Amino acid sequence: MVNEKTSNGRTRLLAAASRLFSATGLGEVTVSQILDQSGLKAPTLYHHFGGKERLYVTWVGQALGTARHDLCSTLRSYGPINDKLIAYANTLLGQPFDLLQILRDRQILTEPDAYDKVQESVSSCLIVPLAEAMDSNFKVDNPAVSANLFLLMVASCKKPYSIKDGSLPPVAHTVDVFLDGIEN
């Protein structure tokens, strides 16, 4: 028999984590905020996740896993690499998380293996599918490095990372700059 209260608690904690971690970084979210958002008490958080960091790592894996599905569909749906990269960039920018914030938060994780788990999620969900698409469309020395660079360039096109005048570089321009750098 499934304990509905237990599975519901995990689901509610992940939903609260999604709302909070998507809006701000790991360091800005408190356990109290998570508990308030989920309507649960501390023992439930510690029972399911052991603490805020493990909840964060689980949320990252879930959020990036969902993004991977969307991003892989995008990479399969478009023809020339330029179109694929523009579509990939727009899909990535439409996700409810800030990739640069996740990468910054990764640096402050203290739980054993937490950094590695976040890095693995970033790699398997975002970098590997993009690197495979790049490798099949043009030869680069290290597709994973190129994919990582592209991800960082695209992630910097998301608010709040605006240019001095408050504008954001258009995605198509970012793709062109990236492809010019790869081809030269």
mmCIF file of C-alpha atoms in Angstrom:
data_model
loop_
_atom_site.group_PDB
_atom_site.id
_atom_site.type_symbol
_atom_site.label_atom_id
_atom_site.label_comp_id
_atom_site.label_asym_id
_atom_site.label_seq_id
_atom_site.Cartn_x
_atom_site.Cartn_y
_atom_site.Cartn_z
ATOM 1 C CA MET A 1 0.000 0.000 0.000
ATOM 2 C CA VAL A 2 1.389 3.409 -1.004
ATOM 3 C CA ASN A 3 1.546 5.958 1.762
ATOM 4 C CA GLU A 4 -0.228 8.898 0.102
ATOM 5 C CA LYS A 5 0.894 11.343 2.777
ATOM 6 C CA THR A 6 4.567 10.398 2.267
ATOM 7 C CA SER A 7 4.537 10.621 -1.538
ATOM 8 C CA ASN A 8 2.488 13.794 -1.366
ATOM 9 C CA GLY A 9 5.065 15.323 1.005
ATOM 10 C CA ARG A 10 7.912 14.636 -1.442
ATOM 11 C CA THR A 11 5.875 16.072 -4.308
ATOM 12 C CA ARG A 12 4.950 19.169 -2.322
ATOM 13 C CA LEU A 13 8.565 19.750 -1.287
ATOM 14 C CA LEU A 14 9.750 19.473 -4.897
ATOM 15 C CA ALA A 15 7.008 21.850 -6.065
ATOM 16 C CA ALA A 16 8.018 24.384 -3.404
ATOM 17 C CA ALA A 17 11.680 23.916 -4.325
ATOM 18 C CA SER A 18 10.857 24.511 -7.973
ATOM 19 C CA ARG A 19 9.093 27.784 -7.233
ATOM 20 C CA LEU A 20 11.781 29.039 -4.881
ATOM 21 C CA PHE A 21 14.976 27.827 -6.560
ATOM 22 C CA SER A 22 13.723 28.971 -9.971
ATOM 23 C CA ALA A 23 13.218 32.471 -8.601
ATOM 24 C CA THR A 24 16.462 32.837 -6.632
ATOM 25 C CA GLY A 25 19.620 30.960 -5.876
ATOM 26 C CA LEU A 26 20.262 28.229 -3.356
ATOM 27 C CA GLY A 27 21.827 30.643 -0.874
ATOM 28 C CA GLU A 28 18.777 32.931 -0.876
ATOM 29 C CA VAL A 29 16.266 30.174 -0.131
ATOM 30 C CA THR A 30 15.811 29.131 3.482
ATOM 31 C CA VAL A 31 14.473 25.889 4.885
ATOM 32 C CA SER A 32 11.743 27.960 6.501
ATOM 33 C CA GLN A 33 10.654 29.291 3.091
ATOM 34 C CA ILE A 34 10.558 25.770 1.668
ATOM 35 C CA LEU A 35 8.456 24.570 4.577
ATOM 36 C CA ASP A 36 6.113 27.574 4.341
ATOM 37 C CA GLN A 37 5.662 27.073 0.582
ATOM 38 C CA SER A 38 5.053 23.339 0.936
ATOM 39 C CA GLY A 39 2.895 23.561 4.044
ATOM 40 C CA LEU A 40 4.999 20.840 5.656
ATOM 41 C CA LYS A 41 7.144 20.510 8.750
ATOM 42 C CA ALA A 42 10.919 20.038 8.940
ATOM 43 C CA PRO A 43 10.869 16.286 9.670
ATOM 44 C CA THR A 44 9.218 15.671 6.288
ATOM 45 C CA LEU A 45 11.986 17.554 4.469
ATOM 46 C CA TYR A 46 14.700 15.678 6.348
ATOM 47 C CA HIS A 47 12.945 12.342 5.873
ATOM 48 C CA HIS A 48 12.695 12.700 2.088
ATOM 49 C CA PHE A 49 15.842 14.646 1.262
ATOM 50 C CA GLY A 50 18.067 14.895 4.324
ATOM 51 C CA GLY A 51 18.226 18.683 3.977
ATOM 52 C CA LYS A 52 18.016 21.683 1.709
ATOM 53 C CA GLU A 53 21.056 20.810 -0.423
ATOM 54 C CA ARG A 54 19.835 17.348 -1.340
ATOM 55 C CA LEU A 55 16.435 18.810 -2.155
ATOM 56 C CA TYR A 56 18.227 21.339 -4.364
ATOM 57 C CA VAL A 57 20.242 18.638 -6.143
ATOM 58 C CA THR A 58 17.066 16.625 -6.729
ATOM 59 C CA TRP A 59 15.292 19.705 -8.064
ATOM 60 C CA VAL A 60 18.188 20.478 -10.446
ATOM 61 C CA GLY A 61 18.097 16.914 -11.787
ATOM 62 C CA GLN A 62 14.340 17.100 -12.270
ATOM 63 C CA ALA A 63 14.364 20.574 -13.867
ATOM 64 C CA LEU A 64 17.240 19.774 -16.223
ATOM 65 C CA GLY A 65 15.720 16.384 -17.060
ATOM 66 C CA THR A 66 12.518 18.094 -18.159
ATOM 67 C CA ALA A 67 14.565 20.616 -20.133
ATOM 68 C CA ARG A 68 16.508 17.778 -21.786
ATOM 69 C CA HIS A 69 13.305 16.346 -23.194
ATOM 70 C CA ASP A 70 12.313 19.729 -24.655
ATOM 71 C CA LEU A 71 15.817 20.455 -25.942
ATOM 72 C CA CYS A 72 16.278 17.043 -27.595
ATOM 73 C CA SER A 73 12.911 17.416 -29.324
ATOM 74 C CA THR A 74 14.033 20.808 -30.568
ATOM 75 C CA LEU A 75 17.331 19.450 -31.897
ATOM 76 C CA ARG A 76 15.475 16.718 -33.820
ATOM 77 C CA SER A 77 12.889 19.125 -35.252
ATOM 78 C CA TYR A 78 15.044 21.579 -37.160
ATOM 79 C CA GLY A 79 17.255 21.276 -40.244
ATOM 80 C CA PRO A 80 20.442 23.320 -40.603
ATOM 81 C CA ILE A 81 22.647 23.708 -37.528
ATOM 82 C CA ASN A 82 22.003 27.469 -37.405
ATOM 83 C CA ASP A 83 18.249 26.841 -37.112
ATOM 84 C CA LYS A 84 18.816 24.070 -34.562
ATOM 85 C CA LEU A 85 20.981 26.302 -32.384
ATOM 86 C CA ILE A 86 18.503 29.192 -32.511
ATOM 87 C CA ALA A 87 15.656 26.852 -31.575
ATOM 88 C CA TYR A 88 17.785 25.225 -28.851
ATOM 89 C CA ALA A 89 18.692 28.641 -27.444
ATOM 90 C CA ASN A 90 15.083 29.814 -27.417
ATOM 91 C CA THR A 91 13.974 26.575 -25.769
ATOM 92 C CA LEU A 92 16.706 26.848 -23.123
ATOM 93 C CA LEU A 93 15.840 30.488 -22.428
ATOM 94 C CA GLY A 94 12.186 29.514 -22.031
ATOM 95 C CA GLN A 95 12.963 27.106 -19.192
ATOM 96 C CA PRO A 96 11.924 28.173 -15.684
ATOM 97 C CA PHE A 97 15.454 28.052 -14.288
ATOM 98 C CA ASP A 98 18.535 30.229 -14.551
ATOM 99 C CA LEU A 99 21.414 28.042 -15.738
ATOM 100 C CA LEU A 100 24.058 30.529 -14.660
ATOM 101 C CA GLN A 101 22.538 30.592 -11.162
ATOM 102 C CA ILE A 102 22.638 26.786 -11.045
ATOM 103 C CA LEU A 103 26.304 26.877 -12.055
ATOM 104 C CA ARG A 104 27.049 29.453 -9.344
ATOM 105 C CA ASP A 105 25.080 27.487 -6.750
ATOM 106 C CA ARG A 106 27.029 24.365 -7.657
ATOM 107 C CA GLN A 107 30.107 26.076 -6.218
ATOM 108 C CA ILE A 108 28.613 26.504 -2.740
ATOM 109 C CA LEU A 109 27.297 22.962 -2.268
ATOM 110 C CA THR A 110 28.842 21.234 0.742
ATOM 111 C CA GLU A 111 27.146 17.811 0.791
ATOM 112 C CA PRO A 112 29.355 14.954 -0.444
ATOM 113 C CA ASP A 113 28.884 14.361 -4.184
ATOM 114 C CA ALA A 114 26.386 17.243 -4.516
ATOM 115 C CA TYR A 115 28.665 19.223 -6.857
ATOM 116 C CA ASP A 116 29.234 16.114 -8.984
ATOM 117 C CA LYS A 117 25.519 15.308 -9.174
ATOM 118 C CA VAL A 118 24.657 18.824 -10.350
ATOM 119 C CA GLN A 119 27.516 18.740 -12.850
ATOM 120 C CA GLU A 120 26.330 15.347 -14.135
ATOM 121 C CA SER A 121 22.803 16.716 -14.599
ATOM 122 C CA VAL A 122 24.140 19.725 -16.529
ATOM 123 C CA SER A 123 26.331 17.479 -18.640
ATOM 124 C CA SER A 124 23.866 14.686 -19.412
ATOM 125 C CA CYS A 125 20.821 16.896 -19.866
ATOM 126 C CA LEU A 126 22.235 19.964 -21.609
ATOM 127 C CA ILE A 127 25.791 19.482 -22.880
ATOM 128 C CA VAL A 128 25.773 15.914 -24.260
ATOM 129 C CA PRO A 129 22.690 16.254 -26.511
ATOM 130 C CA LEU A 130 23.969 19.562 -27.866
ATOM 131 C CA ALA A 131 27.493 18.197 -28.384
ATOM 132 C CA GLU A 132 26.076 15.243 -30.321
ATOM 133 C CA ALA A 133 24.077 17.571 -32.556
ATOM 134 C CA MET A 134 27.125 19.757 -33.135
ATOM 135 C CA ASP A 135 29.373 16.786 -33.871
ATOM 136 C CA SER A 136 26.942 15.425 -36.448
ATOM 137 C CA ASN A 137 26.686 18.799 -38.224
ATOM 138 C CA PHE A 138 30.283 19.969 -38.289
ATOM 139 C CA LYS A 139 33.549 18.727 -36.953
ATOM 140 C CA VAL A 140 35.042 20.457 -33.958
ATOM 141 C CA ASP A 141 37.968 19.247 -31.880
ATOM 142 C CA ASN A 142 35.908 18.871 -28.719
ATOM 143 C CA PRO A 143 32.117 19.050 -29.175
ATOM 144 C CA ALA A 144 31.488 19.013 -25.400
ATOM 145 C CA VAL A 145 33.657 22.101 -24.881
ATOM 146 C CA SER A 146 31.919 23.847 -27.794
ATOM 147 C CA ALA A 147 28.500 22.869 -26.412
ATOM 148 C CA ASN A 148 29.459 24.167 -22.971
ATOM 149 C CA LEU A 149 30.606 27.478 -24.445
ATOM 150 C CA PHE A 150 27.371 27.793 -26.408
ATOM 151 C CA LEU A 151 25.306 27.076 -23.275
ATOM 152 C CA LEU A 152 27.115 29.819 -21.374
ATOM 153 C CA MET A 153 26.668 32.279 -24.235
ATOM 154 C CA VAL A 154 22.944 31.518 -24.432
ATOM 155 C CA ALA A 155 22.437 31.530 -20.658
ATOM 156 C CA SER A 156 23.890 35.043 -20.554
ATOM 157 C CA CYS A 157 21.082 36.160 -22.896
ATOM 158 C CA LYS A 158 18.521 35.626 -20.129
ATOM 159 C CA LYS A 159 17.449 38.331 -17.767
ATOM 160 C CA PRO A 160 18.961 39.630 -15.502
ATOM 161 C CA TYR A 161 22.144 39.409 -17.578
ATOM 162 C CA SER A 162 21.492 42.386 -19.801
ATOM 163 C CA ILE A 163 23.811 44.675 -21.726
ATOM 164 C CA LYS A 164 24.573 48.124 -20.217
ATOM 165 C CA ASP A 165 21.528 49.689 -21.863
ATOM 166 C CA GLY A 166 19.277 47.015 -20.347
ATOM 167 C CA SER A 167 18.744 45.137 -23.596
ATOM 168 C CA LEU A 168 19.523 41.508 -24.281
ATOM 169 C CA PRO A 169 21.482 40.307 -27.296
ATOM 170 C CA PRO A 170 19.187 38.659 -29.824
ATOM 171 C CA VAL A 171 19.509 34.881 -29.872
ATOM 172 C CA ALA A 172 20.203 34.824 -33.611
ATOM 173 C CA HIS A 173 23.147 37.190 -33.093
ATOM 174 C CA THR A 174 24.520 35.007 -30.294
ATOM 175 C CA VAL A 175 24.279 31.946 -32.556
ATOM 176 C CA ASP A 176 26.038 33.800 -35.384
ATOM 177 C CA VAL A 177 28.870 34.899 -33.071
ATOM 178 C CA PHE A 178 29.231 31.346 -31.806
ATOM 179 C CA LEU A 179 29.260 29.797 -35.280
ATOM 180 C CA ASP A 180 31.739 32.414 -36.557
ATOM 181 C CA GLY A 181 34.057 31.485 -33.706
ATOM 182 C CA ILE A 182 33.705 27.769 -34.363
ATOM 183 C CA GLU A 183 34.252 28.060 -38.093
ATOM 184 C CA ASN A 184 37.306 30.329 -37.796
#
